[in-house]
Amino acid sequence: MLEQMGKAAKAASWQLAQLSTNQKNQALHHIADLLEAEIEIILAANQQDMNQARENGMSEALLDRLLLTPERLNAIANDVRQVCRLADPVGQVMDGQWLDSGLQLSRRRVPLGVVGVIYEARPNVTIDVASLCLKTGNAVILRGGKETHHTNQAMVKVIQQALEQNGLPAAAVQAINKPDRELVSELLKMDRYVDMLIPRGGAGLHKLCREQSTIPVITGGIGVCHTFVDQDVNIEKALEIITNAKVQRPSACNSLETLLVHEKIASVFLPVLSHKMKEQGVTLHAGAAAMALLKEGPATVAEVAEEDYCDEWLSLDMNVEIVSDIAHAIDHIRTYGTAHSDAILTESLQQADCFVRQVDSAAVYVNASTRFTDGGQFGLGAEVAVSTQKLHSRGPMGLDTLTTYKWVGYGDYLPRR
């Protein structure tokens, strides 16, 4: 089955690579319109997945990721329209020069070809990835988790219908519908057809892809994100940012997981934080020193475990740690972070500059929420993933990251000299 999907995707990719920007945008607009027209069918399919997920004991954090509402689906459709408004990178000349030999040489952006994406309980990824790949002339093979089976089927059917109505191959966007894990292992070896693989899921999935894939892999999306509250800080503004980073959507990979507080302000800041987090329903996890100060307020406080620092909560839970200085905070981030998004809250330009220079994450913020690490917020449109590695792409992956380049040389019947 996968062999045939791979062949069809590769064939579709050649056709997509020849499309004009207007042709691609026309297909994308049609997809957005059909998503809204078929909203009842898609939401009914999503409800099937939600019911099954609840029966299987899925956590609230993952249920939130799985859930589609009319508002979320309309937002997804509008994200597709936003991709239409973005500049098409395909065909752009990156740079060029005349060589002494007389050769006119340039680098030109071209599609990657076929992109494979493996993801879990995130139905929005189906549309995000498909729209970005189509805009850049790439075919895509999707493998969503069994939790999103019915939702993905409904969405991919809409996409393929729109493609065919625009004279494009349905095989440009395909989904592996069988939940067999063996198919994932088979997909990892399809380097003959798939040019890049993006896993979006937990640490286990990323490890599997790194160890077994014969296809280049872009890893990321696991966000153990930190915010360091410096001694020189506006407490009221800091609390607003912390609340946003933790509460706005705790199941997102860019939500705050560990708060680091300078010891010189801990006695003042932590009791106030406790009141604020109680209002938001956040459970705090802390060591003995921080716990004593947090319990001066009304928040629910539990003892933190070593493994809590290493994993995403993806829920209304947050670790709180007292650090002696900025060096201690940076060391904690280097030890437990995932190089996703980390922030400092401070009034000191010197401390801010030190933090920015020494924290080696894909996104580093000064007096801003880690929730900004997002393709839409960065002006990239819908993102295909957030990369935490350093080669090819880092941070939110927009259109440019789904292209490569070719060297193009023009001569006047010019032999090599």
Coordinates of C-alpha atoms in Angstrom, one line a residue:
M1 CA 0.0 0.0 0.0
L2 CA 2.7 2.5 1.0
E3 CA 4.7 1.7 -2.1
Q4 CA 1.8 2.8 -4.3
M5 CA 1.2 5.9 -2.2
G6 CA 4.8 6.8 -2.5
K7 CA 4.8 6.4 -6.3
A8 CA 1.6 8.4 -6.6
A9 CA 2.9 11.2 -4.4
K10 CA 6.2 11.4 -6.3
A11 CA 4.3 11.7 -9.6
A12 CA 2.0 14.3 -8.1
S13 CA 5.0 16.3 -6.9
W14 CA 6.3 16.7 -10.5
Q15 CA 3.0 18.2 -11.5
L16 CA 2.7 20.5 -8.5
A17 CA 6.2 21.8 -9.0
Q18 CA 5.1 23.3 -12.4
L19 CA 2.1 25.2 -11.0
S20 CA 1.9 29.0 -11.0
T21 CA 1.2 30.8 -7.8
N22 CA -2.3 31.7 -9.0
Q23 CA -3.1 28.0 -9.6
K24 CA -1.9 27.0 -6.2
N25 CA -3.9 29.8 -4.5
Q26 CA -7.0 28.9 -6.4
A27 CA -6.9 25.4 -5.1
L28 CA -6.2 26.6 -1.5
H29 CA -9.1 29.0 -1.6
H30 CA -11.3 26.1 -2.7
I31 CA -10.1 23.9 0.2
A32 CA -10.9 26.7 2.7
D33 CA -14.4 27.1 1.2
L34 CA -15.1 23.4 1.3
L35 CA -13.9 23.1 4.9
E36 CA -16.6 25.6 5.9
A37 CA -19.2 24.0 3.6
E38 CA -18.6 20.5 5.0
I39 CA -18.3 21.7 8.6
E40 CA -21.1 19.5 9.9
I41 CA -19.6 16.3 8.4
I42 CA -16.1 17.2 9.8
L43 CA -17.4 18.0 13.3
A44 CA -19.4 14.8 13.3
A45 CA -16.3 12.8 12.4
N46 CA -14.4 14.6 15.1
Q47 CA -17.1 13.8 17.7
Q48 CA -16.6 10.1 16.9
D49 CA -12.9 10.5 17.6
M50 CA -13.6 12.4 20.8
N51 CA -16.1 9.8 22.1
Q52 CA -13.6 7.0 21.4
A53 CA -10.8 9.0 23.0
R54 CA -12.8 9.5 26.2
E55 CA -13.6 5.8 26.3
N56 CA -9.9 5.0 26.1
G57 CA -9.0 7.4 28.9
M58 CA -7.2 10.1 27.0
S59 CA -5.9 12.9 29.1
E60 CA -7.7 16.3 29.1
A61 CA -4.6 17.9 27.5
L62 CA -4.8 15.6 24.5
L63 CA -8.6 15.8 24.4
D64 CA -8.2 19.6 24.0
R65 CA -5.7 19.0 21.1
L66 CA -8.1 16.6 19.4
L67 CA -11.2 18.7 19.8
L68 CA -12.6 20.7 16.8
T69 CA -15.3 23.3 17.3
P70 CA -17.0 25.5 14.7
E71 CA -14.7 28.3 15.8
R72 CA -11.6 26.3 15.5
L73 CA -12.5 24.9 12.1
N74 CA -13.3 28.4 10.8
A75 CA -10.0 29.5 12.1
I76 CA -8.3 26.6 10.3
A77 CA -10.0 27.6 7.1
N78 CA -8.9 31.2 7.5
D79 CA -5.3 30.0 8.1
V80 CA -5.5 28.4 4.7
R81 CA -6.6 31.7 3.2
Q82 CA -3.7 33.4 5.0
V83 CA -1.3 31.0 3.3
C84 CA -2.7 32.2 0.0
R85 CA -1.7 35.8 0.9
L86 CA 1.9 34.8 1.6
A87 CA 4.6 35.3 -0.9
D88 CA 5.3 32.1 -2.9
P89 CA 9.0 31.2 -2.4
V90 CA 9.1 28.8 -5.3
G91 CA 11.1 30.2 -8.2
Q92 CA 12.7 32.9 -6.2
V93 CA 16.3 33.6 -7.1
M94 CA 18.3 33.6 -3.8
D95 CA 21.5 35.0 -5.2
G96 CA 23.5 35.0 -8.4
Q97 CA 26.7 36.2 -10.1
W98 CA 28.7 36.2 -13.3
L99 CA 31.7 34.0 -13.1
D100 CA 35.0 34.8 -14.8
S101 CA 34.3 31.8 -17.1
G102 CA 31.3 33.7 -18.5
L103 CA 28.8 31.5 -16.8
Q104 CA 25.8 33.3 -15.2
L105 CA 25.1 31.3 -12.0
S106 CA 22.2 31.6 -9.6
R107 CA 20.5 29.6 -6.9
R108 CA 16.7 29.2 -7.3
R109 CA 14.2 27.9 -4.8
V110 CA 12.4 24.7 -5.7
P111 CA 10.0 22.4 -3.9
L112 CA 11.5 19.5 -1.7
G113 CA 9.3 17.0 -3.5
V114 CA 7.4 14.7 -1.1
V115 CA 7.1 15.5 2.6
G116 CA 6.0 12.8 5.1
V117 CA 4.4 14.0 8.4
I118 CA 3.7 11.7 11.4
Y119 CA 1.5 13.3 14.1
E120 CA -0.8 12.4 16.9
A121 CA -4.0 13.9 18.3
R122 CA -3.8 17.2 16.3
P123 CA -6.3 17.3 13.5
N124 CA -5.4 20.9 12.7
V125 CA -2.0 19.6 11.5
T126 CA -3.7 17.9 8.6
I127 CA -4.8 21.2 7.1
D128 CA -1.8 23.2 8.2
V129 CA 0.7 20.8 6.6
A130 CA -1.4 20.2 3.5
S131 CA -1.8 24.0 2.8
L132 CA 1.9 24.8 3.3
C133 CA 3.0 21.8 1.2
L134 CA 0.6 22.7 -1.7
K135 CA 1.7 26.4 -1.6
T136 CA 5.3 25.3 -2.0
G137 CA 4.5 22.7 -4.7
N138 CA 5.2 19.7 -2.5
A139 CA 3.1 16.5 -2.3
V140 CA 2.5 15.1 1.3
I141 CA 1.9 11.8 2.9
L142 CA 0.2 12.2 6.3
R143 CA 0.1 9.6 9.1
G144 CA -2.1 10.9 11.9
G145 CA -2.6 9.0 15.1
K146 CA -5.5 6.5 15.5
E147 CA -7.1 9.1 17.8
T148 CA -7.7 11.4 14.8
H149 CA -8.8 8.6 12.4
H150 CA -12.3 9.8 11.5
T151 CA -11.4 13.5 11.6
N152 CA -8.4 13.0 9.3
Q153 CA -10.4 11.0 6.8
A154 CA -13.1 13.7 6.6
M155 CA -10.5 16.4 6.1
V156 CA -8.4 14.7 3.6
K157 CA -11.6 13.8 1.6
V158 CA -12.4 17.5 1.4
I159 CA -8.8 18.4 0.3
Q160 CA -8.8 15.7 -2.4
Q161 CA -12.2 16.8 -3.6
A162 CA -11.0 20.4 -3.9
L163 CA -7.8 19.3 -5.7
E164 CA -9.6 17.2 -8.3
Q165 CA -12.1 20.0 -8.9
N166 CA -9.1 22.2 -9.8
G167 CA -7.6 19.7 -12.1
L168 CA -4.9 18.6 -9.7
P169 CA -4.0 15.1 -8.6
A170 CA -5.7 13.8 -5.4
A171 CA -2.5 12.0 -4.6
A172 CA -0.9 15.4 -3.8
V173 CA -2.3 15.0 -0.3
Q174 CA -2.7 11.4 1.0
A175 CA -3.2 9.9 4.4
I176 CA -2.3 6.5 5.8
N177 CA -5.6 5.5 7.3
K178 CA -4.6 2.2 8.8
P179 CA -3.4 2.4 12.5
D180 CA -0.9 -0.4 12.1
R181 CA 2.4 0.7 13.7
E182 CA 4.3 -1.4 11.2
L183 CA 3.3 1.1 8.6
V184 CA 5.2 3.8 10.4
S185 CA 8.3 1.7 10.3
E186 CA 7.7 1.1 6.6
L187 CA 7.2 4.9 6.0
L188 CA 10.6 5.6 7.7
K189 CA 12.3 3.6 5.0
M190 CA 10.7 5.2 2.0
D191 CA 13.6 7.4 1.0
R192 CA 13.1 6.5 -2.6
Y193 CA 9.9 8.5 -2.6
V194 CA 9.8 10.8 0.5
D195 CA 12.3 13.6 0.7
M196 CA 11.8 14.9 4.2
L197 CA 10.1 13.5 7.3
I198 CA 8.6 15.6 10.1
P199 CA 7.4 13.8 13.3
R200 CA 5.0 15.8 15.5
G201 CA 4.4 14.0 18.7
G202 CA 6.1 12.8 21.9
A203 CA 9.7 12.0 22.7
G204 CA 9.2 8.3 21.8
L205 CA 8.1 9.1 18.3
H206 CA 11.0 11.5 17.8
K207 CA 13.5 8.9 19.1
L208 CA 12.0 6.2 16.8
C209 CA 12.3 8.5 13.7
R210 CA 15.9 9.6 14.5
E211 CA 17.0 6.0 15.0
Q212 CA 15.2 4.2 12.2
S213 CA 14.5 6.7 9.4
T214 CA 16.5 6.6 6.2
I215 CA 14.8 9.9 5.3
P216 CA 16.2 13.2 6.6
V217 CA 14.2 14.1 9.7
I218 CA 13.2 17.4 11.2
T219 CA 12.6 17.0 14.9
G220 CA 10.9 19.4 17.3
G221 CA 7.6 20.3 18.8
I222 CA 8.5 19.1 22.3
G223 CA 8.5 22.2 24.4
V224 CA 9.7 22.2 28.0
C225 CA 9.6 26.0 28.0
H226 CA 11.0 28.2 30.8
T227 CA 10.5 31.8 32.0
F228 CA 13.1 33.3 34.3
V229 CA 11.8 36.1 36.6
D230 CA 14.9 38.4 37.3
Q231 CA 15.3 40.4 40.5
D232 CA 14.8 43.6 38.5
V233 CA 11.2 43.1 37.2
N234 CA 7.8 44.7 37.1
I235 CA 5.9 42.2 39.1
E236 CA 2.4 43.2 37.8
K237 CA 3.5 42.9 34.2
A238 CA 5.4 39.7 34.8
L239 CA 2.3 38.1 36.3
E240 CA 0.3 39.0 33.1
I241 CA 2.9 37.3 30.9
I242 CA 3.2 34.2 33.1
T243 CA -0.6 33.8 33.1
N244 CA -0.7 34.1 29.3
A245 CA 2.1 31.6 28.8
K246 CA 0.6 29.0 31.1
V247 CA -3.1 29.4 30.8
Q248 CA -4.0 30.6 27.3
R249 CA -3.6 27.1 25.9
P250 CA -1.7 24.8 28.2
S251 CA -1.8 21.9 25.8
A252 CA 0.3 23.8 23.3
C253 CA 4.0 23.0 22.9
N254 CA 4.9 26.7 23.5
S255 CA 3.1 26.9 26.8
L256 CA 5.1 27.6 30.0
E257 CA 6.2 24.5 32.0
T258 CA 8.8 25.8 34.5
L259 CA 9.0 29.2 36.1
L260 CA 12.4 30.2 37.5
V261 CA 12.4 32.9 40.2
H262 CA 15.5 34.9 41.4
E263 CA 16.0 34.3 45.1
K264 CA 16.2 38.0 45.9
I265 CA 12.6 38.6 45.0
A266 CA 11.2 35.1 45.8
S267 CA 9.7 36.1 49.2
V268 CA 7.7 38.9 47.6
F269 CA 6.9 37.4 44.3
L270 CA 5.9 33.8 45.1
P271 CA 3.0 34.6 47.5
V272 CA 1.6 36.9 44.9
L273 CA 2.1 34.3 42.2
S274 CA 0.2 31.8 44.4
H275 CA -2.9 34.1 44.5
K276 CA -2.7 34.6 40.7
M277 CA -2.4 30.9 39.9
K278 CA -5.2 30.0 42.3
E279 CA -7.5 32.3 40.3
Q280 CA -6.5 30.5 37.1
G281 CA -6.8 27.0 38.5
V282 CA -3.1 26.2 38.1
T283 CA -1.5 23.6 40.3
L284 CA 2.1 24.5 41.2
H285 CA 4.9 21.9 41.7
A286 CA 7.8 23.1 43.8
G287 CA 10.8 22.2 46.0
A288 CA 10.8 22.8 49.7
A289 CA 12.0 26.5 49.6
A290 CA 9.6 27.6 46.9
M291 CA 6.8 25.5 48.4
A292 CA 7.0 27.3 51.8
L293 CA 6.6 30.7 50.1
L294 CA 3.9 29.6 47.7
K295 CA 1.8 28.2 50.6
E296 CA 1.6 31.7 52.0
G297 CA -0.9 32.1 49.2
P298 CA -4.0 29.9 48.4
A299 CA -2.7 28.0 45.3
T300 CA -2.6 24.2 45.3
V301 CA 1.1 23.2 45.7
A302 CA 2.6 19.7 45.3
E303 CA 6.1 18.5 45.7
V304 CA 8.1 18.6 42.4
A305 CA 9.8 15.5 41.2
E306 CA 13.0 15.4 39.1
E307 CA 11.1 14.0 36.1
D308 CA 8.6 16.9 36.2
Y309 CA 11.4 19.2 35.0
C310 CA 12.1 17.0 32.0
D311 CA 8.6 16.6 30.6
E312 CA 5.8 18.7 29.3
W313 CA 2.8 19.1 31.6
L314 CA 0.5 20.2 28.8
S315 CA -2.1 21.0 31.4
L316 CA -2.8 23.6 34.2
D317 CA 0.3 22.5 36.1
M318 CA 3.5 24.5 36.4
N319 CA 6.9 23.9 38.1
V320 CA 8.4 26.7 40.2
E321 CA 12.0 26.8 41.1
I322 CA 14.0 29.4 43.0
V323 CA 17.4 30.1 41.5
S324 CA 20.3 32.1 42.9
D325 CA 21.1 34.2 39.9
I326 CA 20.8 34.3 36.1
A327 CA 23.7 31.8 35.7
H328 CA 21.7 29.3 37.8
A329 CA 18.6 29.9 35.7
I330 CA 20.5 29.4 32.4
D331 CA 22.1 26.2 33.8
H332 CA 18.7 24.9 34.7
I333 CA 17.4 25.6 31.2
R334 CA 20.4 23.9 29.6
T335 CA 19.9 20.9 31.8
Y336 CA 16.1 20.4 31.4
G337 CA 15.1 22.4 28.4
T338 CA 14.3 21.2 24.9
A339 CA 15.7 24.2 23.0
H340 CA 12.1 25.2 22.1
S341 CA 11.2 28.6 23.7
D342 CA 12.5 30.3 26.8
A343 CA 12.0 33.8 28.2
I344 CA 13.4 36.3 30.7
L345 CA 11.3 39.0 32.5
T346 CA 13.6 41.8 33.5
E347 CA 14.1 45.6 33.6
S348 CA 17.8 45.2 33.1
L349 CA 19.2 45.4 29.6
Q350 CA 22.4 43.8 30.7
Q351 CA 20.6 40.7 32.1
A352 CA 18.4 40.5 29.0
D353 CA 21.4 40.6 26.7
C354 CA 23.1 37.9 28.8
F355 CA 20.1 35.7 28.7
V356 CA 19.7 36.1 24.9
R357 CA 23.3 35.3 24.2
Q358 CA 23.6 32.3 26.5
V359 CA 20.3 30.5 26.1
D360 CA 20.6 28.3 23.0
S361 CA 16.9 27.8 22.1
A362 CA 15.0 28.2 18.8
A363 CA 13.2 31.2 20.2
V364 CA 14.4 33.4 23.1
Y365 CA 12.2 36.2 24.5
V366 CA 12.7 39.3 26.6
N367 CA 9.6 40.4 28.5
A368 CA 7.3 38.4 26.2
S369 CA 5.3 35.2 26.4
T370 CA 6.7 32.0 25.0
R371 CA 3.2 31.5 23.3
F372 CA 4.6 33.8 20.5
T373 CA 6.5 30.8 19.0
D374 CA 4.0 30.1 16.3
G375 CA 4.0 30.4 12.5
G376 CA 1.0 32.7 12.5
Q377 CA 2.4 35.0 15.2
F378 CA 5.7 35.1 13.3
G379 CA 3.9 36.1 10.1
L380 CA 4.7 32.8 8.4
G381 CA 1.1 31.6 8.1
A382 CA 0.2 28.2 9.3
E383 CA 3.3 26.2 10.4
V384 CA 4.3 22.7 9.5
A385 CA 6.2 22.2 12.8
V386 CA 8.4 24.0 15.3
S387 CA 12.0 22.7 14.8
T388 CA 14.3 22.5 17.8
Q389 CA 17.3 21.4 15.8
K390 CA 19.8 23.5 14.0
L391 CA 20.2 22.2 10.5
H392 CA 18.0 23.3 7.6
S393 CA 15.4 24.9 9.8
R394 CA 14.9 26.2 13.3
G395 CA 11.8 27.5 15.1
P396 CA 8.4 27.7 13.4
M397 CA 8.7 26.2 9.9
G398 CA 6.9 28.2 7.3
L399 CA 7.0 28.2 3.5
D400 CA 10.7 28.8 2.9
T401 CA 11.6 25.7 5.0
L402 CA 9.6 23.5 2.6
T403 CA 11.9 24.4 -0.3
T404 CA 15.4 23.6 -1.2
Y405 CA 17.4 25.1 -4.1
K406 CA 19.1 24.2 -7.3
W407 CA 22.0 25.8 -9.0
V408 CA 21.1 27.2 -12.4
G409 CA 23.9 28.1 -14.9
Y410 CA 23.4 30.0 -18.2
G411 CA 26.2 30.1 -20.8
D412 CA 26.5 30.9 -24.5
Y413 CA 27.4 27.4 -25.6
L414 CA 30.1 27.6 -22.9
P415 CA 32.5 24.6 -22.4
R416 CA 34.3 24.2 -19.1
R417 CA 37.7 26.0 -19.3

